Amino acid sequence: MTSSALAELKKAGLRATRPRVLILDVLKKAAYPLSVQDVKKRLQGKVDTVTVYRTLEAFKLAGLAGHVDLQLGHSLYEFTEEKRDHHHVVCVSCNRIEDFTGCDYQPLARQALKQATGFSTIITHSLEFFGLCTQCTAK
Amino acid sequence: MTSSALAELKKAGLRATRPRVLILDVLKKAAYPLSVQDVKKRLQGKVDTVTVYRTLEAFKLAGLAGHVDLQLGHSLYEFTEEKRDHHHVVCVSCNRIEDFTGCDYQPLARQALKQATGFSTIITHSLEFFGLCTQCTAK
DNA sequence: CTCTGTGCAAAATATTTGCAGGCTC
DNA sequence: GAGCCTGCAAATATTTTGCACAGAG
């Protein structure tokens, strides 16, 4: 595992330092997007908080990780897998998260560009659904 | 204007206090989503920061305002107009914002519910595009 | 009059910046 | 060896909480 993280870092053009390998491994193992605090906790003091911030930002720029915003008061990051362009459904009551894939956003992006006349390119997009999970519905 | 804000507050089931009328007016006049600081500045000291936080949250619960997240490090709010379900295109370089409308999300929501088996209801959604505006493309 | 809303102070949380030393390439 | 990366300290920004008083209904 560690060695593959190392290779991915190099392929992405980043220096393969110990903190970066550790953080990338944590991201890859996570079932759901992680906050800076989440990452730090899972590394139990092995990496400084500031480094987590800087590393996640570097991963984002390098395309290794994506930024997720679920309106929880802090940013989340997740490993960018092959099955890219997946999104989340978040329970507004308990914050449970599930994924869904196959968002066909190209028509929407074209429509957005047609209306937003001051723009020339769409680079990325965010799409999140907020609802109630079955447990919270029952309550 | 002020009187209409007052009526809207009552209709939404909220007490029509001075800070709320002022904040609602500011939101309605804004061309784009505002942060807590934006709102506070436009009220030049007439309302406390904490009240702005609490009021915007109350508006959100009452359906008067919507929460927008453009990955800028803080939350934005905008008045919920009739032309609801509109979204934004944000320039990743200069943060310029434009709107677009007519996102046909029902099929996507159905697809999300089919895949997210632990969920029973979709209440709302967020969809934002990030790209380059023509000015920043030229640079 | 009752109960919610507000302002003020302070705490808690999240994020950024500066700098000296360490490690990758 | 050069230059990027890290840890530590501290500054800055954002959001939340507690409480006494004010104002809406």
mmCIF file of C-alpha atoms (C1' of nucleotides) in Angstrom:
data_model
loop_
_atom_site.group_PDB
_atom_site.id
_atom_site.type_symbol
_atom_site.label_atom_id
_atom_site.label_comp_id
_atom_site.label_asym_id
_atom_site.label_seq_id
_atom_site.Cartn_x
_atom_site.Cartn_y
_atom_site.Cartn_z
ATOM 1 C CA MET A 1 0.000 0.000 0.000
ATOM 2 C CA THR A 2 2.610 2.436 1.121
ATOM 3 C CA SER A 3 4.696 1.808 -1.935
ATOM 4 C CA SER A 4 1.773 2.503 -4.239
ATOM 5 C CA ALA A 5 1.128 5.790 -2.475
ATOM 6 C CA LEU A 6 4.754 6.615 -3.024
ATOM 7 C CA ALA A 7 4.503 5.901 -6.723
ATOM 8 C CA GLU A 8 1.335 7.944 -7.046
ATOM 9 C CA LEU A 9 2.984 10.912 -5.421
ATOM 10 C CA LYS A 10 5.871 10.819 -7.847
ATOM 11 C CA LYS A 11 3.570 10.383 -10.789
ATOM 12 C CA ALA A 12 1.693 13.466 -9.628
ATOM 13 C CA GLY A 13 4.942 15.404 -9.542
ATOM 14 C CA LEU A 14 5.135 15.715 -5.773
ATOM 15 C CA ARG A 15 8.036 14.922 -3.498
ATOM 16 C CA ALA A 16 7.457 11.650 -1.715
ATOM 17 C CA THR A 17 7.939 12.658 1.887
ATOM 18 C CA ARG A 18 6.876 10.634 4.876
ATOM 19 C CA PRO A 19 3.928 12.869 5.857
ATOM 20 C CA ARG A 20 2.613 12.841 2.315
ATOM 21 C CA VAL A 21 2.759 9.078 2.021
ATOM 22 C CA LEU A 22 0.981 8.704 5.357
ATOM 23 C CA ILE A 23 -1.733 11.213 4.498
ATOM 24 C CA LEU A 24 -2.333 9.738 1.069
ATOM 25 C CA ASP A 25 -2.716 6.295 2.623
ATOM 26 C CA VAL A 26 -5.228 7.630 5.101
ATOM 27 C CA LEU A 27 -7.241 9.274 2.336
ATOM 28 C CA LYS A 28 -7.253 6.120 0.257
ATOM 29 C CA LYS A 29 -8.433 3.989 3.132
ATOM 30 C CA ALA A 30 -11.251 6.342 4.095
ATOM 31 C CA ALA A 31 -14.786 5.372 3.178
ATOM 32 C CA TYR A 32 -15.900 9.000 3.145
ATOM 33 C CA PRO A 33 -14.432 12.478 2.824
ATOM 34 C CA LEU A 34 -12.210 13.465 5.721
ATOM 35 C CA SER A 35 -11.653 16.760 7.477
ATOM 36 C CA VAL A 36 -8.231 18.025 8.465
ATOM 37 C CA GLN A 37 -8.983 16.934 12.014
ATOM 38 C CA ASP A 38 -10.053 13.482 10.847
ATOM 39 C CA VAL A 39 -6.781 13.017 9.027
ATOM 40 C CA LYS A 40 -4.770 14.285 11.951
ATOM 41 C CA LYS A 41 -6.534 11.964 14.383
ATOM 42 C CA ARG A 42 -5.896 8.920 12.229
ATOM 43 C CA LEU A 43 -2.213 9.770 12.181
ATOM 44 C CA GLN A 44 -2.191 10.116 15.958
ATOM 45 C CA GLY A 45 0.343 12.873 16.262
ATOM 46 C CA LYS A 46 2.671 11.624 13.569
ATOM 47 C CA VAL A 47 2.014 14.722 11.448
ATOM 48 C CA ASP A 48 1.460 18.341 12.394
ATOM 49 C CA THR A 49 -1.935 19.938 11.738
ATOM 50 C CA VAL A 50 -0.416 22.636 9.556
ATOM 51 C CA THR A 51 1.229 20.024 7.412
ATOM 52 C CA VAL A 52 -2.112 18.314 6.939
ATOM 53 C CA TYR A 53 -3.593 21.576 5.698
ATOM 54 C CA ARG A 54 -0.717 22.212 3.334
ATOM 55 C CA THR A 55 -0.554 18.654 2.108
ATOM 56 C CA LEU A 56 -4.250 18.395 1.344
ATOM 57 C CA GLU A 57 -4.046 21.655 -0.563
ATOM 58 C CA ALA A 58 -1.062 20.318 -2.499
ATOM 59 C CA PHE A 59 -2.937 17.102 -3.284
ATOM 60 C CA LYS A 60 -5.846 19.145 -4.528
ATOM 61 C CA LEU A 61 -3.663 21.174 -6.875
ATOM 62 C CA ALA A 62 -1.960 18.020 -8.101
ATOM 63 C CA GLY A 63 -5.285 16.345 -8.758
ATOM 64 C CA LEU A 64 -4.720 13.624 -6.167
ATOM 65 C CA ALA A 65 -7.533 14.773 -3.905
ATOM 66 C CA GLY A 66 -10.785 16.631 -4.250
ATOM 67 C CA HIS A 67 -12.357 19.258 -2.074
ATOM 68 C CA VAL A 68 -15.809 18.447 -0.726
ATOM 69 C CA ASP A 69 -18.104 20.906 0.963
ATOM 70 C CA LEU A 70 -21.008 19.475 2.903
ATOM 71 C CA GLN A 71 -21.859 22.643 4.833
ATOM 72 C CA LEU A 72 -20.497 21.280 8.076
ATOM 73 C CA GLY A 73 -18.356 24.289 8.921
ATOM 74 C CA HIS A 74 -15.076 22.886 7.617
ATOM 75 C CA SER A 75 -13.621 21.492 4.420
ATOM 76 C CA LEU A 76 -13.438 17.819 3.585
ATOM 77 C CA TYR A 77 -11.076 16.040 1.219
ATOM 78 C CA GLU A 78 -11.235 12.697 -0.514
ATOM 79 C CA PHE A 79 -8.946 10.683 -2.701
ATOM 80 C CA THR A 80 -9.614 11.167 -6.403
ATOM 81 C CA GLU A 81 -10.297 7.711 -7.704
ATOM 82 C CA GLU A 82 -10.785 6.429 -11.188
ATOM 83 C CA LYS A 83 -14.514 6.390 -10.542
ATOM 84 C CA ARG A 84 -14.375 10.129 -10.511
ATOM 85 C CA ASP A 85 -17.308 12.459 -10.648
ATOM 86 C CA HIS A 86 -19.099 10.820 -7.803
ATOM 87 C CA HIS A 87 -21.108 12.853 -5.333
ATOM 88 C CA HIS A 88 -22.733 12.578 -1.923
ATOM 89 C CA VAL A 89 -26.045 12.409 -0.171
ATOM 90 C CA VAL A 90 -25.874 13.867 3.333
ATOM 91 C CA CYS A 91 -28.395 13.439 6.127
ATOM 92 C CA VAL A 92 -29.260 16.873 7.476
ATOM 93 C CA SER A 93 -30.028 15.338 10.842
ATOM 94 C CA CYS A 94 -27.146 12.946 11.597
ATOM 95 C CA ASN A 95 -24.612 13.848 8.859
ATOM 96 C CA ARG A 96 -24.471 10.317 7.548
ATOM 97 C CA ILE A 97 -22.944 10.257 4.064
ATOM 98 C CA GLU A 98 -23.499 7.989 1.084
ATOM 99 C CA ASP A 99 -22.147 8.178 -2.433
ATOM 100 C CA PHE A 100 -23.720 8.132 -5.811
ATOM 101 C CA THR A 101 -22.095 8.081 -9.224
ATOM 102 C CA GLY A 102 -22.935 8.782 -12.797
ATOM 103 C CA CYS A 103 -23.933 12.406 -12.577
ATOM 104 C CA ASP A 104 -24.365 13.401 -16.194
ATOM 105 C CA TYR A 105 -23.311 16.994 -15.829
ATOM 106 C CA GLN A 106 -22.123 17.811 -19.340
ATOM 107 C CA PRO A 107 -25.505 19.147 -20.489
ATOM 108 C CA LEU A 108 -25.729 21.185 -17.316
ATOM 109 C CA ALA A 109 -22.236 22.579 -17.790
ATOM 110 C CA ARG A 110 -23.081 23.597 -21.340
ATOM 111 C CA GLN A 111 -26.227 25.281 -20.118
ATOM 112 C CA ALA A 112 -24.267 27.062 -17.385
ATOM 113 C CA LEU A 113 -21.715 28.361 -19.889
ATOM 114 C CA LYS A 114 -24.461 29.570 -22.184
ATOM 115 C CA GLN A 115 -26.001 31.623 -19.388
ATOM 116 C CA ALA A 116 -22.847 32.770 -17.615
ATOM 117 C CA THR A 117 -21.642 34.886 -20.480
ATOM 118 C CA GLY A 118 -18.546 36.103 -18.649
ATOM 119 C CA PHE A 119 -17.120 32.589 -18.449
ATOM 120 C CA SER A 120 -15.171 30.591 -20.972
ATOM 121 C CA THR A 121 -14.354 27.314 -19.244
ATOM 122 C CA ILE A 122 -15.757 24.956 -16.655
ATOM 123 C CA ILE A 123 -13.013 23.144 -14.798
ATOM 124 C CA THR A 124 -14.907 21.238 -12.178
ATOM 125 C CA HIS A 125 -18.190 21.136 -10.331
ATOM 126 C CA SER A 126 -19.743 20.214 -7.016
ATOM 127 C CA LEU A 127 -23.078 18.521 -6.550
ATOM 128 C CA GLU A 128 -24.405 17.372 -3.211
ATOM 129 C CA PHE A 129 -27.820 16.255 -2.091
ATOM 130 C CA PHE A 130 -29.144 16.904 1.398
ATOM 131 C CA GLY A 131 -31.939 14.768 2.781
ATOM 132 C CA LEU A 132 -33.006 12.412 5.508
ATOM 133 C CA CYS A 133 -31.634 8.929 6.017
ATOM 134 C CA THR A 134 -34.050 6.145 6.860
ATOM 135 C CA GLN A 135 -33.044 6.099 10.518
ATOM 136 C CA CYS A 136 -33.692 9.815 10.991
ATOM 137 C CA THR A 137 -36.936 9.609 9.036
ATOM 138 C CA ALA A 138 -38.207 7.038 11.516
ATOM 139 C CA LYS A 139 -37.510 9.217 14.530
ATOM 140 C CA MET B 1 -39.093 47.842 0.586
ATOM 141 C CA THR B 2 -38.807 47.701 4.308
ATOM 142 C CA SER B 3 -42.490 47.052 4.713
ATOM 143 C CA SER B 4 -42.367 44.163 2.275
ATOM 144 C CA ALA B 5 -39.506 42.618 4.209
ATOM 145 C CA LEU B 6 -41.618 42.973 7.299
ATOM 146 C CA ALA B 7 -44.529 41.184 5.682
ATOM 147 C CA GLU B 8 -42.293 38.411 4.412
ATOM 148 C CA LEU B 9 -40.926 37.830 7.870
ATOM 149 C CA LYS B 10 -44.359 37.450 9.347
ATOM 150 C CA LYS B 11 -45.471 35.196 6.560
ATOM 151 C CA ALA B 12 -42.460 33.019 7.280
ATOM 152 C CA GLY B 13 -43.499 32.799 10.921
ATOM 153 C CA LEU B 14 -40.649 34.917 12.255
ATOM 154 C CA ARG B 15 -40.836 37.877 14.593
ATOM 155 C CA ALA B 16 -40.340 41.090 12.694
ATOM 156 C CA THR B 17 -37.523 42.706 14.612
ATOM 157 C CA ARG B 18 -35.429 45.587 13.404
ATOM 158 C CA PRO B 19 -32.247 43.546 12.787
ATOM 159 C CA ARG B 20 -34.195 40.968 10.824
ATOM 160 C CA VAL B 21 -35.836 43.544 8.592
ATOM 161 C CA LEU B 22 -32.481 45.170 7.936
ATOM 162 C CA ILE B 23 -30.730 41.908 7.161
ATOM 163 C CA LEU B 24 -33.506 40.699 4.892
ATOM 164 C CA ASP B 25 -33.352 43.968 2.968
ATOM 165 C CA VAL B 26 -29.610 43.606 2.542
ATOM 166 C CA LEU B 27 -29.995 40.061 1.258
ATOM 167 C CA LYS B 28 -32.684 41.076 -1.194
ATOM 168 C CA LYS B 29 -30.621 43.909 -2.594
ATOM 169 C CA ALA B 30 -27.503 41.789 -3.060
ATOM 170 C CA ALA B 31 -26.591 40.683 -6.543
ATOM 171 C CA TYR B 32 -24.698 37.677 -5.239
ATOM 172 C CA PRO B 33 -24.502 35.497 -2.134
ATOM 173 C CA LEU B 34 -23.180 37.321 0.914
ATOM 174 C CA SER B 35 -21.002 36.205 3.787
ATOM 175 C CA VAL B 36 -21.690 37.109 7.394
ATOM 176 C CA GLN B 37 -18.992 39.752 7.133
ATOM 177 C CA ASP B 38 -20.517 41.154 3.944
ATOM 178 C CA VAL B 39 -23.870 41.557 5.653
ATOM 179 C CA LYS B 40 -22.315 43.105 8.713
ATOM 180 C CA LYS B 41 -20.343 45.613 6.652
ATOM 181 C CA ARG B 42 -23.402 46.724 4.733
ATOM 182 C CA LEU B 43 -25.177 47.380 8.010
ATOM 183 C CA GLN B 44 -22.215 49.411 9.256
ATOM 184 C CA GLY B 45 -22.426 48.522 12.910
ATOM 185 C CA LYS B 46 -26.194 48.609 13.200
ATOM 186 C CA VAL B 47 -26.321 44.891 13.979
ATOM 187 C CA ASP B 48 -24.009 42.666 15.984
ATOM 188 C CA THR B 49 -22.053 39.929 14.207
ATOM 189 C CA VAL B 50 -23.565 37.231 16.372
ATOM 190 C CA THR B 51 -27.031 38.397 15.457
ATOM 191 C CA VAL B 52 -26.149 38.150 11.793
ATOM 192 C CA TYR B 53 -25.087 34.544 12.280
ATOM 193 C CA ARG B 54 -28.225 33.687 14.189
ATOM 194 C CA THR B 55 -30.507 35.555 11.851
ATOM 195 C CA LEU B 56 -29.133 33.984 8.704
ATOM 196 C CA GLU B 57 -29.509 30.572 10.294
ATOM 197 C CA ALA B 58 -33.094 31.415 11.225
ATOM 198 C CA PHE B 59 -33.799 32.584 7.671
ATOM 199 C CA LYS B 60 -32.388 29.351 6.367
ATOM 200 C CA LEU B 61 -34.654 27.266 8.600
ATOM 201 C CA ALA B 62 -37.636 29.389 7.656
ATOM 202 C CA GLY B 63 -36.882 29.029 3.970
ATOM 203 C CA LEU B 64 -36.233 32.734 3.462
ATOM 204 C CA ALA B 65 -32.562 32.267 2.636
ATOM 205 C CA GLY B 66 -30.378 29.578 1.198
ATOM 206 C CA HIS B 67 -26.914 28.450 2.171
ATOM 207 C CA VAL B 68 -24.301 28.606 -0.574
ATOM 208 C CA ASP B 69 -20.882 27.039 -0.406
ATOM 209 C CA LEU B 70 -18.319 28.199 -2.913
ATOM 210 C CA GLN B 71 -15.271 26.786 -1.121
ATOM 211 C CA LEU B 72 -14.055 30.180 -0.045
ATOM 212 C CA GLY B 73 -13.544 29.276 3.596
ATOM 213 C CA HIS B 74 -16.826 30.650 4.892
ATOM 214 C CA SER B 75 -20.537 30.282 4.300
ATOM 215 C CA LEU B 76 -22.578 32.491 2.011
ATOM 216 C CA TYR B 77 -26.304 33.178 2.094
ATOM 217 C CA GLU B 78 -28.694 34.485 -0.491
ATOM 218 C CA PHE B 79 -32.342 35.428 -0.548
ATOM 219 C CA THR B 80 -34.572 32.621 -1.764
ATOM 220 C CA GLU B 81 -36.411 34.086 -4.705
ATOM 221 C CA GLU B 82 -39.221 32.751 -6.792
ATOM 222 C CA LYS B 83 -36.676 31.828 -9.431
ATOM 223 C CA ARG B 84 -35.453 29.207 -7.040
ATOM 224 C CA ASP B 85 -33.103 26.403 -7.861
ATOM 225 C CA HIS B 86 -30.550 28.623 -9.465
ATOM 226 C CA HIS B 87 -26.859 27.948 -9.118
ATOM 227 C CA HIS B 88 -23.503 29.620 -9.616
ATOM 228 C CA VAL B 89 -20.435 29.597 -11.763
ATOM 229 C CA VAL B 90 -17.352 30.722 -9.835
ATOM 230 C CA CYS B 91 -14.019 31.808 -11.258
ATOM 231 C CA VAL B 92 -11.293 29.854 -9.488
ATOM 232 C CA SER B 93 -8.887 32.698 -10.124
ATOM 233 C CA CYS B 94 -10.751 35.890 -9.188
ATOM 234 C CA ASN B 95 -13.882 34.519 -7.450
ATOM 235 C CA ARG B 96 -16.225 36.307 -9.818
ATOM 236 C CA ILE B 97 -19.705 34.796 -9.614
ATOM 237 C CA GLU B 98 -22.474 34.414 -12.182
ATOM 238 C CA ASP B 99 -25.797 32.646 -11.951
ATOM 239 C CA PHE B 100 -27.494 30.073 -14.043
ATOM 240 C CA THR B 101 -30.962 28.612 -13.745
ATOM 241 C CA GLY B 102 -32.959 25.677 -14.912
ATOM 242 C CA CYS B 103 -30.932 22.872 -13.411
ATOM 243 C CA ASP B 104 -33.064 19.827 -14.057
ATOM 244 C CA TYR B 105 -32.073 17.864 -10.994
ATOM 245 C CA GLN B 106 -35.073 15.589 -10.527
ATOM 246 C CA PRO B 107 -33.598 12.748 -12.571
ATOM 247 C CA LEU B 108 -30.340 13.125 -10.689
ATOM 248 C CA ALA B 109 -32.117 13.100 -7.339
ATOM 249 C CA ARG B 110 -33.965 9.928 -8.279
ATOM 250 C CA GLN B 111 -30.715 8.337 -9.315
ATOM 251 C CA ALA B 112 -29.093 9.422 -6.061
ATOM 252 C CA LEU B 113 -31.902 7.918 -3.991
ATOM 253 C CA LYS B 114 -31.695 4.675 -5.922
ATOM 254 C CA GLN B 115 -28.005 4.350 -5.131
ATOM 255 C CA ALA B 116 -27.987 5.753 -1.597
ATOM 256 C CA THR B 117 -30.032 2.955 -0.136
ATOM 257 C CA GLY B 118 -29.924 4.304 3.398
ATOM 258 C CA PHE B 119 -31.817 7.438 2.394
ATOM 259 C CA SER B 120 -35.510 8.054 2.009
ATOM 260 C CA THR B 121 -35.843 11.717 1.092
ATOM 261 C CA ILE B 122 -33.971 14.445 -0.727
ATOM 262 C CA ILE B 123 -34.727 17.848 0.760
ATOM 263 C CA THR B 124 -32.401 20.111 -1.148
ATOM 264 C CA HIS B 125 -29.242 20.099 -3.201
ATOM 265 C CA SER B 126 -26.236 22.188 -4.080
ATOM 266 C CA LEU B 127 -24.669 22.457 -7.494
ATOM 267 C CA GLU B 128 -21.838 24.818 -8.323
ATOM 268 C CA PHE B 129 -19.519 25.053 -11.283
ATOM 269 C CA PHE B 130 -15.937 26.227 -10.979
ATOM 270 C CA GLY B 131 -14.123 27.559 -13.993
ATOM 271 C CA LEU B 132 -12.323 30.511 -15.527
ATOM 272 C CA CYS B 133 -13.957 33.777 -16.461
ATOM 273 C CA THR B 134 -13.001 35.389 -19.742
ATOM 274 C CA GLN B 135 -10.805 37.996 -18.045
ATOM 275 C CA CYS B 136 -8.762 35.414 -16.173
ATOM 276 C CA THR B 137 -8.514 33.212 -19.247
ATOM 277 C CA ALA B 138 -6.882 36.090 -21.109
ATOM 278 C CA LYS B 139 -4.217 36.631 -18.487
ATOM 279 C "C1'" DC C 1 -46.806 39.428 30.723
ATOM 280 C "C1'" DT C 2 -44.280 35.809 28.357
ATOM 281 C "C1'" DC C 3 -41.068 34.251 25.549
ATOM 282 C "C1'" DT C 4 -38.120 34.991 21.810
ATOM 283 C "C1'" DG C 5 -34.374 37.929 19.992
ATOM 284 C "C1'" DT C 6 -30.295 40.959 20.769
ATOM 285 C "C1'" DG C 7 -25.846 42.672 22.220
ATOM 286 C "C1'" DC C 8 -21.681 41.952 24.616
ATOM 287 C "C1'" DA C 9 -17.997 39.131 26.304
ATOM 288 C "C1'" DA C 10 -15.602 35.146 25.807
ATOM 289 C "C1'" DA C 11 -14.668 30.598 24.230
ATOM 290 C "C1'" DA C 12 -14.140 27.218 20.714
ATOM 291 C "C1'" DT C 13 -12.958 25.971 16.176
ATOM 292 C "C1'" DA C 14 -10.851 26.546 11.666
ATOM 293 C "C1'" DT C 15 -7.253 28.329 8.776
ATOM 294 C "C1'" DT C 16 -3.069 31.077 7.533
ATOM 295 C "C1'" DT C 17 1.590 32.904 7.956
ATOM 296 C "C1'" DG C 18 6.669 33.278 9.308
ATOM 297 C "C1'" DC C 19 10.708 31.187 10.071
ATOM 298 C "C1'" DA C 20 14.505 27.875 11.208
ATOM 299 C "C1'" DG C 21 15.929 23.464 10.364
ATOM 300 C "C1'" DG C 22 15.336 18.775 7.648
ATOM 301 C "C1'" DC C 23 14.928 15.902 3.860
ATOM 302 C "C1'" DT C 24 14.145 14.770 -1.182
ATOM 303 C "C1'" DC C 25 16.051 14.725 -5.497
ATOM 304 C "C1'" DG D 1 23.985 21.304 -2.521
ATOM 305 C "C1'" DA D 2 19.534 23.652 -3.826
ATOM 306 C "C1'" DG D 3 15.135 24.098 -2.938
ATOM 307 C "C1'" DC D 4 10.987 22.324 -1.354
ATOM 308 C "C1'" DC D 5 8.758 20.413 2.982
ATOM 309 C "C1'" DT D 6 7.948 20.195 7.938
ATOM 310 C "C1'" DG D 7 7.163 21.427 12.674
ATOM 311 C "C1'" DC D 8 6.424 24.851 16.036
ATOM 312 C "C1'" DA D 9 4.707 29.262 17.475
ATOM 313 C "C1'" DA D 10 1.621 32.672 16.795
ATOM 314 C "C1'" DA D 11 -1.592 35.418 14.281
ATOM 315 C "C1'" DT D 12 -6.003 35.645 11.917
ATOM 316 C "C1'" DA D 13 -10.629 34.316 10.701
ATOM 317 C "C1'" DT D 14 -14.847 31.955 11.541
ATOM 318 C "C1'" DT D 15 -18.459 30.217 14.343
ATOM 319 C "C1'" DT D 16 -20.589 29.034 18.857
ATOM 320 C "C1'" DT D 17 -22.115 29.661 23.616
ATOM 321 C "C1'" DG D 18 -23.740 31.972 28.048
ATOM 322 C "C1'" DC D 19 -26.138 35.409 30.059
ATOM 323 C "C1'" DA D 20 -28.691 39.649 31.223
ATOM 324 C "C1'" DC D 21 -31.670 42.787 29.167
ATOM 325 C "C1'" DA D 22 -34.892 44.524 25.479
ATOM 326 C "C1'" DG D 23 -38.707 44.208 22.541
ATOM 327 C "C1'" DA D 24 -42.526 41.621 19.812
ATOM 328 C "C1'" DG D 25 -46.875 39.642 20.173
#
